[in-house]
XYZ file of N, CA, C and O in Angstrom:
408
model
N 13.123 -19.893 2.492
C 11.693 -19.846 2.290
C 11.360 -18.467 1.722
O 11.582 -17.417 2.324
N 10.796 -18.566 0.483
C 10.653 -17.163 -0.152
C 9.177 -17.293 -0.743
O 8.577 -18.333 -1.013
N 8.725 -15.920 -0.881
C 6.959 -16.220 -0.910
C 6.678 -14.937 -0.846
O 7.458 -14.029 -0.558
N 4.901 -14.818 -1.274
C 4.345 -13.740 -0.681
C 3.259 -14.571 1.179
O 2.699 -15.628 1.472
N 3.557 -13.199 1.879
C 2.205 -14.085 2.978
C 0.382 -13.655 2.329
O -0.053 -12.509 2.434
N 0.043 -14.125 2.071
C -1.466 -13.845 2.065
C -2.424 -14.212 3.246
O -2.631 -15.348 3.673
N -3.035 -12.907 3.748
C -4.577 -12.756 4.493
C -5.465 -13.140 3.862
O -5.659 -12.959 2.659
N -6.402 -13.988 4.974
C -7.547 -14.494 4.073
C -8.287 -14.881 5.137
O -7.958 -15.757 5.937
N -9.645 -14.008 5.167
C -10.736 -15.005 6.406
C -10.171 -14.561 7.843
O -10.885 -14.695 8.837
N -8.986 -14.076 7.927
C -8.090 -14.572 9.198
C -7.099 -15.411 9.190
O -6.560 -15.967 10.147
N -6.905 -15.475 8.227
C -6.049 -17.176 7.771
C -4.549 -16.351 7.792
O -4.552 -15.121 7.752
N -3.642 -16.896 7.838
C -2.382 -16.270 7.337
C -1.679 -17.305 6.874
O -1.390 -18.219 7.647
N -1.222 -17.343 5.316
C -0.287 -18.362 5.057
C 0.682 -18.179 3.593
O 0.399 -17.393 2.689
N 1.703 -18.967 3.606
C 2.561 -18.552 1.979
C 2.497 -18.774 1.292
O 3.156 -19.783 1.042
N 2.164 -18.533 0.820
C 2.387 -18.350 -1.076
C 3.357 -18.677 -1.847
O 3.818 -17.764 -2.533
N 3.856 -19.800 -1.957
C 4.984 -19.696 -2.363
C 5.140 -19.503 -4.145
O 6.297 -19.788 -4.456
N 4.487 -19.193 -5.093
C 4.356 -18.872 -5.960
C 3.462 -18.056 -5.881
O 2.300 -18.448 -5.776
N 3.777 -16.691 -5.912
C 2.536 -15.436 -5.775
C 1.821 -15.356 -7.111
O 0.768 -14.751 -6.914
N 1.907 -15.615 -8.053
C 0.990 -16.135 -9.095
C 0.197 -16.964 -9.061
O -0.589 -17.038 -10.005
N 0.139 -17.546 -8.376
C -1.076 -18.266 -7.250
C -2.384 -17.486 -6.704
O -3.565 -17.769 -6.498
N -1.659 -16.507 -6.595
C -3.141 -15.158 -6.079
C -3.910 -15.575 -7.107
O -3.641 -16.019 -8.223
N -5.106 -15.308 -6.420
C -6.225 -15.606 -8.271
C -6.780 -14.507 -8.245
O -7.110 -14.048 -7.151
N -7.016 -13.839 -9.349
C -7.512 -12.269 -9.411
C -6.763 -11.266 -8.981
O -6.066 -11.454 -7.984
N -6.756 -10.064 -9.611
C -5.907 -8.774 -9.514
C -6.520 -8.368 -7.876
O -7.409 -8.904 -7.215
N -5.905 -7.561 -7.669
C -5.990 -7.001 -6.418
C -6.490 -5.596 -6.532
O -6.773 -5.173 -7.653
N -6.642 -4.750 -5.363
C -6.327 -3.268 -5.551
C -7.157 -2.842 -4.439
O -8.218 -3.285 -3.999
N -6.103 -1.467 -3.947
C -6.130 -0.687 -2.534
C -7.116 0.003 -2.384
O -7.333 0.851 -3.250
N -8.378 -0.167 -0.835
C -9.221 0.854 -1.386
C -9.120 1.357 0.162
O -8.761 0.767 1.180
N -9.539 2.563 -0.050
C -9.538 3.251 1.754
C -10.649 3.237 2.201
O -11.585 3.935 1.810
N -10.671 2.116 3.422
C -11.928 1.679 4.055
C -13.058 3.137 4.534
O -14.227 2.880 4.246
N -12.908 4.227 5.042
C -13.545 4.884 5.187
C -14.859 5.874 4.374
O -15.865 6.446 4.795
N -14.264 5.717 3.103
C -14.634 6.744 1.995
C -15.082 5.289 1.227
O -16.241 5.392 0.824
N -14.565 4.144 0.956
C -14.896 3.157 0.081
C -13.994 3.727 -1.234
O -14.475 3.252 -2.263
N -13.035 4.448 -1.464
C -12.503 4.941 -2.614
C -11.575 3.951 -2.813
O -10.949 3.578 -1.820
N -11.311 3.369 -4.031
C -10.475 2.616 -4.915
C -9.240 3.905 -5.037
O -9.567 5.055 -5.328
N -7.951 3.546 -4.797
C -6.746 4.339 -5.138
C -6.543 3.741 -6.469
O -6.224 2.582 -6.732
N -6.807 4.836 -7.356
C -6.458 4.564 -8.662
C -5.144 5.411 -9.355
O -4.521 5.288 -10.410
N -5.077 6.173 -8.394
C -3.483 6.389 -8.749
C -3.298 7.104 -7.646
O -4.101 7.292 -6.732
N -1.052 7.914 -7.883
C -0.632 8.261 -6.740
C -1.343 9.885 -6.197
O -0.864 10.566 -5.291
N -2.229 10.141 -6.787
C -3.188 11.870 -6.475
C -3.590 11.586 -5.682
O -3.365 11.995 -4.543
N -4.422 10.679 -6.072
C -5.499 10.096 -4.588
C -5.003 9.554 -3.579
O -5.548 9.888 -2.527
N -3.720 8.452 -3.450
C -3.424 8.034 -2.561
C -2.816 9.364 -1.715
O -3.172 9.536 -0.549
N -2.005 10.170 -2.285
C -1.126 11.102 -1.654
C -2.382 12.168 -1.099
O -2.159 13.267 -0.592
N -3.622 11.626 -1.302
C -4.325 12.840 -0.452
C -5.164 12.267 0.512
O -5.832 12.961 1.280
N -5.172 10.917 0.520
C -6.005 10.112 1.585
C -4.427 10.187 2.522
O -4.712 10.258 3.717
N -3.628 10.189 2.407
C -2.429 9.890 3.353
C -2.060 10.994 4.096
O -1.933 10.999 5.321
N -1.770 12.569 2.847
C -1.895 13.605 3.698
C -2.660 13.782 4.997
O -2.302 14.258 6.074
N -3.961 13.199 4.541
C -5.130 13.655 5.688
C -5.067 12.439 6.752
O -5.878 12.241 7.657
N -4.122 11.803 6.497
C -3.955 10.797 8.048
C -2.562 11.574 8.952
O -2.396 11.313 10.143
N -1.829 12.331 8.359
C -1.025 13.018 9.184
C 0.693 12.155 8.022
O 1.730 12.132 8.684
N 0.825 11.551 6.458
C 1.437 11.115 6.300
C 2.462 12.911 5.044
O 1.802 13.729 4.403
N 3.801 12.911 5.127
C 4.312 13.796 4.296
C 4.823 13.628 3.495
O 4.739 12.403 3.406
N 5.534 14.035 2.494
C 5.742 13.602 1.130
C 7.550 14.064 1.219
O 7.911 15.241 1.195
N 8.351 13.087 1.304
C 9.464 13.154 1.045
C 10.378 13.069 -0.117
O 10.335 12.075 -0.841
N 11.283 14.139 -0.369
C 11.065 14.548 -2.355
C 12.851 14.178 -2.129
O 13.580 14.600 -3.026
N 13.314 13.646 -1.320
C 15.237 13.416 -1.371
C 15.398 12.391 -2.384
O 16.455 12.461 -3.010
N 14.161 10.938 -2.865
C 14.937 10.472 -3.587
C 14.282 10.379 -5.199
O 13.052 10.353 -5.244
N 14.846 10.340 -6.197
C 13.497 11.003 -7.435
C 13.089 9.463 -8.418
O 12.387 9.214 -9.398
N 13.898 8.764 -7.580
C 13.336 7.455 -8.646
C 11.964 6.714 -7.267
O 11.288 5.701 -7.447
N 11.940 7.354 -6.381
C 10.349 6.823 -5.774
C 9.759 8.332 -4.826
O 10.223 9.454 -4.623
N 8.429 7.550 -4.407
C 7.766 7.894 -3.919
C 7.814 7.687 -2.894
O 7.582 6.501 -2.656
N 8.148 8.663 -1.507
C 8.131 8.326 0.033
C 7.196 9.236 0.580
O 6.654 10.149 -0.044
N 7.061 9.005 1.546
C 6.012 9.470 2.868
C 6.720 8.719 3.949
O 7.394 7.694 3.841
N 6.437 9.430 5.019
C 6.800 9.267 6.037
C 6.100 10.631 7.530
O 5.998 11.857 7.526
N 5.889 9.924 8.222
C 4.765 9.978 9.121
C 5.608 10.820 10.356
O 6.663 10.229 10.582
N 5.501 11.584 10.897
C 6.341 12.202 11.632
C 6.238 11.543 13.534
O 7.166 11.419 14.333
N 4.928 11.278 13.703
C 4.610 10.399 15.251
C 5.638 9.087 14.904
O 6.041 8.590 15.955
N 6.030 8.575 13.995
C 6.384 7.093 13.956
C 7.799 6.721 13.236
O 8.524 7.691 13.013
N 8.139 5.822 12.961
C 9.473 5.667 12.548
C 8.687 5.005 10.718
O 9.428 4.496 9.878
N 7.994 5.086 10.611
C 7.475 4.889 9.187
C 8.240 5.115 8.137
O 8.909 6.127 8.349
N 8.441 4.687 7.186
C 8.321 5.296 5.860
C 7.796 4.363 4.419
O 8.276 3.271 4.116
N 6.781 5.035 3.697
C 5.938 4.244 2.640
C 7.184 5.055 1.431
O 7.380 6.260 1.276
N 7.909 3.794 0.672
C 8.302 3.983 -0.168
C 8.148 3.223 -1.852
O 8.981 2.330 -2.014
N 7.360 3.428 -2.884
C 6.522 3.315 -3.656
C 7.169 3.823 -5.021
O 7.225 5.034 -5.235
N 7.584 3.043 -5.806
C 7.662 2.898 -7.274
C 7.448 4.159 -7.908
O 6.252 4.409 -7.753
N 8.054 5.172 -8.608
C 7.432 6.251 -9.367
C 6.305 6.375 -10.451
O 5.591 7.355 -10.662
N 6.304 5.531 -10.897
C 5.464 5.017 -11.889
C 4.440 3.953 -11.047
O 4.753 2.936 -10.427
N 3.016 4.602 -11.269
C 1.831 3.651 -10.655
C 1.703 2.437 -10.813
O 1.469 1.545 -9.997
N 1.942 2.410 -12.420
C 1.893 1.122 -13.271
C 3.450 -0.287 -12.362
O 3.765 -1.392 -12.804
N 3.705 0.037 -11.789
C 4.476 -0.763 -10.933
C 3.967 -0.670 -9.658
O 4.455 -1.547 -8.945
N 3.172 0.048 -9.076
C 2.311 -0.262 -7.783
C 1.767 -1.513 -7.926
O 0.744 -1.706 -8.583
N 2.629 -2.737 -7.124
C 2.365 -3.652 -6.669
C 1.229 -4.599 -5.456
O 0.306 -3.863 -5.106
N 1.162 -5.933 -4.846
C 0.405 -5.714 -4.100
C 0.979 -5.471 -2.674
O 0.333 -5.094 -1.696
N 2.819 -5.863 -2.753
C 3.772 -5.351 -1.476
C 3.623 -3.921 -1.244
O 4.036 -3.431 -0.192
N 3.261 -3.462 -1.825
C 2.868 -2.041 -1.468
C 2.027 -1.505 -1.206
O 1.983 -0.424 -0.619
N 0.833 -2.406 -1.741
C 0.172 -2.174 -0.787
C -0.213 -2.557 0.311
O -0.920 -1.798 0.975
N 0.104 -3.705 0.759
C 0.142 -4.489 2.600
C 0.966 -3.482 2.877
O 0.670 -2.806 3.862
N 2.197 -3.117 2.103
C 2.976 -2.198 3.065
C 2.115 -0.861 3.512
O 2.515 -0.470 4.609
N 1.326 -0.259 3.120
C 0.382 0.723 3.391
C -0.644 0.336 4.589
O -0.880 0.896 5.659
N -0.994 -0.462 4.184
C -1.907 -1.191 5.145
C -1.577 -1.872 6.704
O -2.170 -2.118 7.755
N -0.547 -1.967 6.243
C 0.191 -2.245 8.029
C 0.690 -0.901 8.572
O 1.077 -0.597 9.700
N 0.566 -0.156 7.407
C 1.145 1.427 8.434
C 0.292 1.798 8.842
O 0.525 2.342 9.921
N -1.510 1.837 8.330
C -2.305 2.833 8.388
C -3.450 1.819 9.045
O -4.508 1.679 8.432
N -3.302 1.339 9.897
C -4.131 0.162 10.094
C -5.796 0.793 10.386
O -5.820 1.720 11.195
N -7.163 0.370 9.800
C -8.127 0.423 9.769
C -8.767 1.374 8.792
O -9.952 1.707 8.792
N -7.728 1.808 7.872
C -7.447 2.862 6.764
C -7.990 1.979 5.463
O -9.033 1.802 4.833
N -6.719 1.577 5.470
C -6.769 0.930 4.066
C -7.256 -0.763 4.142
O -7.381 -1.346 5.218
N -7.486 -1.379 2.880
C -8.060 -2.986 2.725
C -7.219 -3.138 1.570
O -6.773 -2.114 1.051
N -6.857 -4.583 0.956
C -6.632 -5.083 0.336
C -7.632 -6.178 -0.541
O -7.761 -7.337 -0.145
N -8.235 -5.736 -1.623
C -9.862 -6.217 -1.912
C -9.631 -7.159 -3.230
O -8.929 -6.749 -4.155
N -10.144 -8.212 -3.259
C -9.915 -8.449 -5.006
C -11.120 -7.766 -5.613
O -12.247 -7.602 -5.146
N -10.505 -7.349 -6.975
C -10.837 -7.079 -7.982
C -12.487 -7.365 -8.248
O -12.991 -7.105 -9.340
């Protein structure tokens, strides 16, 4: 069984063709209402949750949270910021971030 899961309403269910999503997606940080439009902004809404910037591997982007066994690891290039990456954000940072359509 291979898929994306999609939230919805409360709903939880698969996707089994994630091209099925209808409409683009994109990460916004519930507090501020800011749209992450690239990795500047994200890497400074994260700083200020207590998240650090780990530079060991150079083909991505990590953070990792020092209270937790975390680590957000993220595509170098934005333009491949997906929407697994961003649920993956969103389950780390819970009441932080949303997953909004477009």
């Amino acid at each position: 069984m291979s898929g994306v899961w999609v939230f919805k309403n409360g709903v939880v269910r698969l996707v089994e063709n994630p091209g099925e999503c209808h409409g683009r997606k994109m990460l916004v940080h519930v507090p501020s209402n800011d749209v992450i439009t690239s990795y500047a902004i994200l890497e400074r809404k994260l700083s200020s949750l207590g998240w650090e910037r780990y530079y060991d591997e150079p083909s991505l982007l990590q953070f990792h949270k020092r209270s937790t066994v975390h680590l957000i690891s993220l595509p170098k290039d934005f333009n491949k910021f997906k929407i697994m990456h961003m649920y993956d954000i969103v389950v780390k940072n819970r009441n932080e971030f949303e997953v909004r359509d477009m």
